[in-house]
Amino acid sequence: MPTPHTDPVMTAPVKVSICLPTYQRPDLIGQSLDSCLAQTHTNIEVLIGDDSTDDRTRSLIEARYAADPRVRYVKNTPSLGQARNVESLFARATGDRILLIHDDDFLVGNAVERMLSAWPAHPDVQVAFGDQYVTDSRGTVLPAASEHLNRAYHRTRDVAGLQKQPGRTGLVQMFPNNGWMADADLVKRIGYREQNGVACDYVFGTEICLAAKGVYYLNEYVSYNRQTEVSITTSTRASTSASTLVAYNFLRALELPPQLEPARRLALRRMVPIVVSIYARNHAPLESLKLALSHLSAYNYGFSRRLYFHLLIMAKSLLTARTSAL
């Protein structure tokens, strides 16, 4: 068995920049950062962008990681916000590949090594990703939820490997919000844009897959997705700034070649019921009804109980509006 000094994983020339944005989670970022530093592929740098309003995360990093040269920490003053924080990390990256992981999530021990394996096997690959475990708030894996998540987002064994339509991967949300890897120059060219709000993950994922020559799906678990109630997406999901509503408007306006129109319809099928509910709950019942009736396929053409639940919400919203006008 080769020694650590001659192991090809240990001496691999490819440098990976792991970007780790954080905000007010000193109790969680330690596990995320530890998972990055424990990777079997050791030619890495870990870039942390701290948007926190206090110094708890800074104190943690200084106490536990100050001696590790791979950790490069920056406290954003003033805070940059989600998209600009991620974009600043991309700008600071010096590696050949970039990997994004959020502060409440963490990586499987050989995630970097396994995703990197796609490049020498397929010359056109510019983006790679794998499956995500779902965990509870304490980081305990939930097997049934993990299987459901990956199946729901089209990550199944029968489609493993190089994707025939790279753009479809982003459109239908097969590409995950984090735990992915991509060529650094491509990541920096696409970037995160502040105007996309909390949907910046989806917009970025769609645009990078549309731009990539090759996208590779590894049918292996590479990251852990922690379920918490403090995420931006969770706290805004019923409002007019909800990520799904922003993503829906982006998707509708997106210019696509004819061969990707089926992927757009599949993506809209997932989004429309959520957008219908958002409209109805935010005093726009007529817009909600119009959208539902124009996308009946999203409700199995009337055979989904979800449609009738949404009709009830619309009726309640309309009644409330009329009562307020009296």
Short mmCIF file of C-alpha atoms in Angstrom, two decimals:
data_model
loop_
_atom_site.label_atom_id
_atom_site.label_comp_id
_atom_site.label_asym_id
_atom_site.label_seq_id
_atom_site.Cartn_x
_atom_site.Cartn_y
_atom_site.Cartn_z
CA MET A 1 0.00 0.00 0.00
CA PRO A 2 1.44 3.41 -0.94
CA THR A 3 2.39 5.82 1.78
CA PRO A 4 0.45 9.09 2.20
CA HIS A 5 3.30 10.93 0.46
CA THR A 6 2.96 8.88 -2.73
CA ASP A 7 -0.79 8.28 -2.73
CA PRO A 8 -2.14 9.83 -6.00
CA VAL A 9 -5.10 11.31 -4.13
CA MET A 10 -2.80 13.08 -1.70
CA THR A 11 -0.56 14.51 -4.45
CA ALA A 12 -3.25 15.22 -7.06
CA PRO A 13 -2.37 18.45 -8.89
CA VAL A 14 -5.96 19.63 -9.27
CA LYS A 15 -6.72 22.32 -6.71
CA VAL A 16 -10.31 22.63 -5.48
CA SER A 17 -11.67 25.81 -3.92
CA ILE A 18 -14.47 24.98 -1.46
CA CYS A 19 -16.69 28.02 -1.01
CA LEU A 20 -18.54 28.19 2.30
CA PRO A 21 -20.88 31.16 2.83
CA THR A 22 -22.19 31.57 6.38
CA TYR A 23 -24.68 33.66 8.29
CA GLN A 24 -25.42 33.42 12.01
CA ARG A 25 -24.72 29.68 12.34
CA PRO A 26 -21.69 29.22 14.61
CA ASP A 27 -23.33 26.09 16.00
CA LEU A 28 -23.43 24.44 12.55
CA ILE A 29 -20.51 25.75 10.51
CA GLY A 30 -17.99 23.71 12.50
CA GLN A 31 -19.40 20.42 11.18
CA SER A 32 -19.50 21.78 7.66
CA LEU A 33 -15.93 23.06 7.83
CA ASP A 34 -14.63 19.87 9.44
CA SER A 35 -16.16 17.84 6.57
CA CYS A 36 -14.29 20.02 4.08
CA LEU A 37 -10.94 19.69 5.82
CA ALA A 38 -11.34 15.90 6.16
CA GLN A 39 -11.60 15.29 2.40
CA THR A 40 -9.53 12.46 0.94
CA HIS A 41 -8.44 14.85 -1.80
CA THR A 42 -6.26 17.26 0.15
CA ASN A 43 -5.28 19.84 -2.46
CA ILE A 44 -7.99 22.25 -1.34
CA GLU A 45 -8.61 25.70 0.01
CA VAL A 46 -11.70 26.53 2.08
CA LEU A 47 -12.98 30.06 1.58
CA ILE A 48 -15.39 31.35 4.21
CA GLY A 49 -17.49 34.46 3.72
CA ASP A 50 -19.08 35.45 7.03
CA ASP A 51 -22.17 37.66 6.75
CA SER A 52 -23.02 37.39 10.45
CA THR A 53 -23.98 40.47 12.43
CA ASP A 54 -21.96 39.35 15.47
CA ASP A 55 -18.49 37.88 16.06
CA ARG A 56 -19.40 34.37 17.25
CA THR A 57 -18.37 32.74 13.97
CA ARG A 58 -15.17 34.77 13.78
CA SER A 59 -14.27 33.67 17.31
CA LEU A 60 -14.92 30.03 16.44
CA ILE A 61 -12.74 30.17 13.33
CA GLU A 62 -9.91 31.92 15.18
CA ALA A 63 -10.03 29.45 18.07
CA ARG A 64 -10.25 26.21 16.06
CA TYR A 65 -8.88 26.80 12.57
CA ALA A 66 -6.45 29.74 12.63
CA ALA A 67 -3.43 27.42 12.31
CA ASP A 68 -4.75 25.65 9.18
CA PRO A 69 -3.44 27.46 6.07
CA ARG A 70 -6.18 25.92 3.94
CA VAL A 71 -8.83 28.00 5.74
CA ARG A 72 -9.24 31.54 4.39
CA TYR A 73 -11.78 33.50 6.41
CA VAL A 74 -13.27 36.92 5.63
CA LYS A 75 -15.78 38.83 7.77
CA ASN A 76 -18.05 40.87 5.50
CA THR A 77 -18.55 44.37 6.89
CA PRO A 78 -21.19 45.39 6.07
CA SER A 79 -22.99 42.14 5.26
CA LEU A 80 -23.22 41.37 1.55
CA GLY A 81 -26.39 39.29 1.39
CA GLN A 82 -26.71 35.74 0.05
CA ALA A 83 -25.89 36.24 -3.63
CA ARG A 84 -23.10 38.80 -3.21
CA ASN A 85 -21.50 36.71 -0.45
CA VAL A 86 -21.34 33.65 -2.70
CA GLU A 87 -20.12 35.77 -5.61
CA SER A 88 -17.33 37.18 -3.44
CA LEU A 89 -16.20 33.64 -2.61
CA PHE A 90 -16.11 32.71 -6.30
CA ALA A 91 -13.98 35.81 -6.96
CA ARG A 92 -11.50 34.84 -4.23
CA ALA A 93 -11.15 31.23 -5.43
CA THR A 94 -7.73 30.26 -6.81
CA GLY A 95 -8.45 26.60 -7.57
CA ASP A 96 -9.03 24.77 -10.86
CA ARG A 97 -12.48 23.67 -9.66
CA ILE A 98 -15.00 25.29 -7.35
CA LEU A 99 -17.29 23.47 -4.92
CA LEU A 100 -20.07 25.23 -3.01
CA ILE A 101 -21.35 24.01 0.36
CA HIS A 102 -23.64 25.99 2.66
CA ASP A 103 -22.89 26.42 6.36
CA ASP A 104 -25.70 24.14 7.57
CA ASP A 105 -24.79 21.31 5.17
CA PHE A 106 -21.68 19.13 4.97
CA LEU A 107 -19.74 16.78 2.71
CA VAL A 108 -19.18 13.04 2.51
CA GLY A 109 -15.51 12.26 3.22
CA ASN A 110 -14.56 11.45 -0.39
CA ALA A 111 -16.95 13.87 -2.11
CA VAL A 112 -14.21 15.95 -3.76
CA GLU A 113 -12.30 12.90 -4.91
CA ARG A 114 -15.38 11.20 -6.36
CA MET A 115 -16.64 14.23 -8.27
CA LEU A 116 -13.17 14.98 -9.62
CA SER A 117 -13.12 11.49 -11.16
CA ALA A 118 -15.60 12.65 -13.82
CA TRP A 119 -13.07 14.94 -15.54
CA PRO A 120 -10.39 12.47 -16.73
CA ALA A 121 -13.10 10.00 -17.77
CA HIS A 122 -15.02 12.53 -19.88
CA PRO A 123 -13.08 15.36 -21.58
CA ASP A 124 -16.14 17.58 -22.06
CA VAL A 125 -17.16 17.58 -18.39
CA GLN A 126 -17.32 21.01 -16.78
CA VAL A 127 -19.85 20.31 -14.02
CA ALA A 128 -20.33 17.32 -11.70
CA PHE A 129 -22.69 16.54 -8.84
CA GLY A 130 -24.09 13.59 -6.89
CA ASP A 131 -26.87 12.62 -4.53
CA GLN A 132 -27.72 14.39 -1.28
CA TYR A 133 -28.51 12.81 2.06
CA VAL A 134 -31.32 14.51 3.98
CA THR A 135 -30.65 14.93 7.69
CA ASP A 136 -32.63 16.32 10.59
CA SER A 137 -31.52 19.49 12.38
CA ARG A 138 -28.97 17.49 14.40
CA GLY A 139 -27.34 15.98 11.30
CA THR A 140 -28.86 12.50 11.60
CA VAL A 141 -29.51 10.95 8.18
CA LEU A 142 -33.16 10.31 7.25
CA PRO A 143 -33.00 7.38 4.75
CA ALA A 144 -36.56 7.57 3.41
CA ALA A 145 -36.41 11.34 3.01
CA SER A 146 -33.03 11.04 1.29
CA GLU A 147 -34.37 8.56 -1.24
CA HIS A 148 -37.46 10.68 -1.85
CA LEU A 149 -35.45 13.90 -2.36
CA ASN A 150 -33.16 12.44 -5.00
CA ARG A 151 -35.93 10.64 -6.82
CA ALA A 152 -38.08 13.81 -6.82
CA TYR A 153 -35.24 15.73 -8.44
CA HIS A 154 -34.62 13.09 -11.12
CA ARG A 155 -31.42 11.73 -9.56
CA THR A 156 -31.80 8.02 -10.26
CA ARG A 157 -29.44 5.22 -11.24
CA ASP A 158 -30.81 4.90 -14.78
CA VAL A 159 -29.65 8.42 -15.71
CA ALA A 160 -26.21 8.31 -14.06
CA GLY A 161 -23.24 9.54 -16.03
CA LEU A 162 -22.79 12.20 -18.69
CA GLN A 163 -26.09 13.95 -19.31
CA LYS A 164 -27.43 13.94 -22.87
CA GLN A 165 -28.96 17.40 -22.42
CA PRO A 166 -26.83 19.39 -19.95
CA GLY A 167 -29.32 22.27 -19.91
CA ARG A 168 -32.18 20.02 -18.87
CA THR A 169 -30.23 19.12 -15.72
CA GLY A 170 -30.50 22.69 -14.44
CA LEU A 171 -34.04 23.38 -15.64
CA VAL A 172 -35.64 20.44 -13.81
CA GLN A 173 -33.58 21.06 -10.65
CA MET A 174 -31.62 17.83 -10.97
CA PHE A 175 -28.59 20.03 -10.29
CA PRO A 176 -28.46 20.59 -6.48
CA ASN A 177 -28.27 23.93 -4.71
CA ASN A 178 -24.90 23.02 -3.21
CA GLY A 179 -22.48 20.11 -2.95
CA TRP A 180 -21.67 20.39 -6.67
CA MET A 181 -18.32 20.93 -8.41
CA ALA A 182 -17.51 22.85 -11.61
CA ASP A 183 -14.67 24.38 -13.57
CA ALA A 184 -13.67 27.60 -11.82
CA ASP A 185 -13.62 29.71 -14.99
CA LEU A 186 -17.17 28.62 -15.87
CA VAL A 187 -18.43 29.31 -12.34
CA LYS A 188 -16.92 32.78 -12.37
CA ARG A 189 -18.37 33.53 -15.80
CA ILE A 190 -21.91 32.56 -14.76
CA GLY A 191 -21.79 33.92 -11.18
CA TYR A 192 -24.51 34.73 -8.68
CA ARG A 193 -26.63 37.84 -9.27
CA GLU A 194 -28.27 39.80 -6.49
CA GLN A 195 -31.40 40.61 -8.52
CA ASN A 196 -32.43 36.95 -8.42
CA GLY A 197 -33.02 37.15 -4.67
CA VAL A 198 -33.50 33.86 -2.85
CA ALA A 199 -33.81 32.07 -6.21
CA CYS A 200 -30.15 32.76 -7.01
CA ASP A 201 -29.30 29.07 -6.47
CA TYR A 202 -31.84 27.92 -9.06
CA VAL A 203 -30.94 30.61 -11.59
CA PHE A 204 -27.24 29.86 -11.23
CA GLY A 205 -27.82 26.11 -11.54
CA THR A 206 -29.90 26.53 -14.67
CA GLU A 207 -27.49 28.94 -16.33
CA ILE A 208 -24.34 26.93 -15.59
CA CYS A 209 -25.90 23.74 -16.95
CA LEU A 210 -27.10 25.57 -20.08
CA ALA A 211 -23.57 26.92 -20.61
CA ALA A 212 -21.61 23.74 -19.80
CA LYS A 213 -20.25 21.46 -22.52
CA GLY A 214 -20.78 18.46 -20.29
CA VAL A 215 -22.61 17.78 -17.01
CA TYR A 216 -21.93 14.58 -15.09
CA TYR A 217 -24.26 13.01 -12.53
CA LEU A 218 -22.59 10.68 -10.04
CA ASN A 219 -25.13 8.25 -8.60
CA GLU A 220 -23.46 8.34 -5.18
CA TYR A 221 -24.09 10.37 -2.04
CA VAL A 222 -21.63 13.25 -1.85
CA SER A 223 -23.26 15.71 0.56
CA TYR A 224 -25.69 16.09 3.45
CA ASN A 225 -28.64 18.50 3.24
CA ARG A 226 -29.73 19.54 6.70
CA GLN A 227 -33.39 20.36 7.28
CA THR A 228 -33.76 23.47 9.43
CA GLU A 229 -36.43 26.10 9.98
CA VAL A 230 -34.04 29.04 9.84
CA SER A 231 -33.16 29.05 6.15
CA ILE A 232 -33.99 32.01 3.91
CA THR A 233 -36.04 29.77 1.62
CA THR A 234 -38.15 28.48 4.51
CA SER A 235 -38.79 31.88 6.05
CA THR A 236 -39.97 33.44 2.76
CA ARG A 237 -41.77 30.51 1.12
CA ALA A 238 -45.30 31.96 1.44
CA SER A 239 -44.39 35.54 0.49
CA THR A 240 -44.14 37.32 -2.85
CA SER A 241 -40.34 37.12 -2.53
CA ALA A 242 -40.47 33.30 -2.31
CA SER A 243 -37.75 31.52 -4.26
CA THR A 244 -40.26 29.49 -6.29
CA LEU A 245 -42.09 32.61 -7.52
CA VAL A 246 -38.83 34.26 -8.57
CA ALA A 247 -37.69 31.02 -10.24
CA TYR A 248 -41.05 30.71 -12.01
CA ASN A 249 -40.78 34.20 -13.50
CA PHE A 250 -37.19 33.53 -14.54
CA LEU A 251 -38.14 30.22 -16.17
CA ARG A 252 -41.06 31.69 -18.09
CA ALA A 253 -38.90 34.47 -19.55
CA LEU A 254 -35.95 32.21 -20.40
CA GLU A 255 -35.17 31.78 -24.10
CA LEU A 256 -34.59 28.09 -24.83
CA PRO A 257 -33.98 25.95 -27.91
CA PRO A 258 -36.97 23.80 -28.96
CA GLN A 259 -35.40 20.58 -27.66
CA LEU A 260 -35.47 21.96 -24.09
CA GLU A 261 -39.13 23.01 -24.08
CA PRO A 262 -40.21 19.63 -22.57
CA ALA A 263 -37.81 20.32 -19.68
CA ARG A 264 -39.35 23.76 -19.17
CA ARG A 265 -42.84 22.21 -19.04
CA LEU A 266 -41.65 19.61 -16.54
CA ALA A 267 -40.12 22.32 -14.35
CA LEU A 268 -43.29 24.43 -14.52
CA ARG A 269 -45.35 21.41 -13.50
CA ARG A 270 -43.47 21.41 -10.19
CA MET A 271 -43.54 25.18 -9.69
CA VAL A 272 -47.04 26.20 -10.75
CA PRO A 273 -49.01 24.81 -7.75
CA ILE A 274 -46.63 26.56 -5.37
CA VAL A 275 -46.98 29.85 -7.26
CA VAL A 276 -50.78 29.46 -7.35
CA SER A 277 -50.77 29.09 -3.57
CA ILE A 278 -48.50 32.13 -3.14
CA TYR A 279 -50.78 34.32 -5.27
CA ALA A 280 -53.88 33.17 -3.42
CA ARG A 281 -52.33 33.76 -0.01
CA ASN A 282 -51.14 37.22 -1.02
CA HIS A 283 -54.47 38.70 -2.10
CA ALA A 284 -54.27 37.88 -5.81
CA PRO A 285 -57.01 35.22 -6.18
CA LEU A 286 -57.87 36.00 -9.81
CA GLU A 287 -54.23 35.74 -10.91
CA SER A 288 -54.04 32.51 -8.93
CA LEU A 289 -57.12 31.06 -10.66
CA LYS A 290 -55.93 32.08 -14.12
CA LEU A 291 -52.56 30.42 -13.55
CA ALA A 292 -54.10 27.21 -12.21
CA LEU A 293 -56.55 26.89 -15.13
CA SER A 294 -53.83 27.54 -17.70
CA HIS A 295 -51.63 24.80 -16.22
CA LEU A 296 -54.09 22.03 -15.40
CA SER A 297 -51.43 19.44 -16.20
CA ALA A 298 -49.76 20.49 -12.94
CA TYR A 299 -52.91 19.24 -11.18
CA ASN A 300 -53.31 16.03 -13.19
CA TYR A 301 -56.08 17.74 -15.16
CA GLY A 302 -58.34 18.13 -12.16
CA PHE A 303 -57.69 14.78 -10.53
CA SER A 304 -55.45 16.24 -7.82
CA ARG A 305 -56.94 17.20 -4.46
CA ARG A 306 -54.37 19.96 -4.34
CA LEU A 307 -56.33 21.87 -6.99
CA TYR A 308 -59.48 21.95 -4.87
CA PHE A 309 -57.54 22.96 -1.79
CA HIS A 310 -56.08 25.87 -3.75
CA LEU A 311 -59.55 26.79 -5.05
CA LEU A 312 -60.69 27.05 -1.44
CA ILE A 313 -57.78 29.36 -0.64
CA MET A 314 -58.67 31.49 -3.67
CA ALA A 315 -62.31 31.71 -2.60
CA LYS A 316 -61.32 32.72 0.92
CA SER A 317 -58.93 35.36 -0.44
CA LEU A 318 -61.60 36.75 -2.76
CA LEU A 319 -64.19 36.86 0.04
CA THR A 320 -61.73 38.64 2.33
CA ALA A 321 -61.01 41.23 -0.36
CA ARG A 322 -64.70 41.92 -0.94
CA THR A 323 -65.42 42.18 2.78
CA SER A 324 -62.57 44.66 3.22
CA ALA A 325 -63.94 46.78 0.39
CA LEU A 326 -67.36 47.17 2.05
#
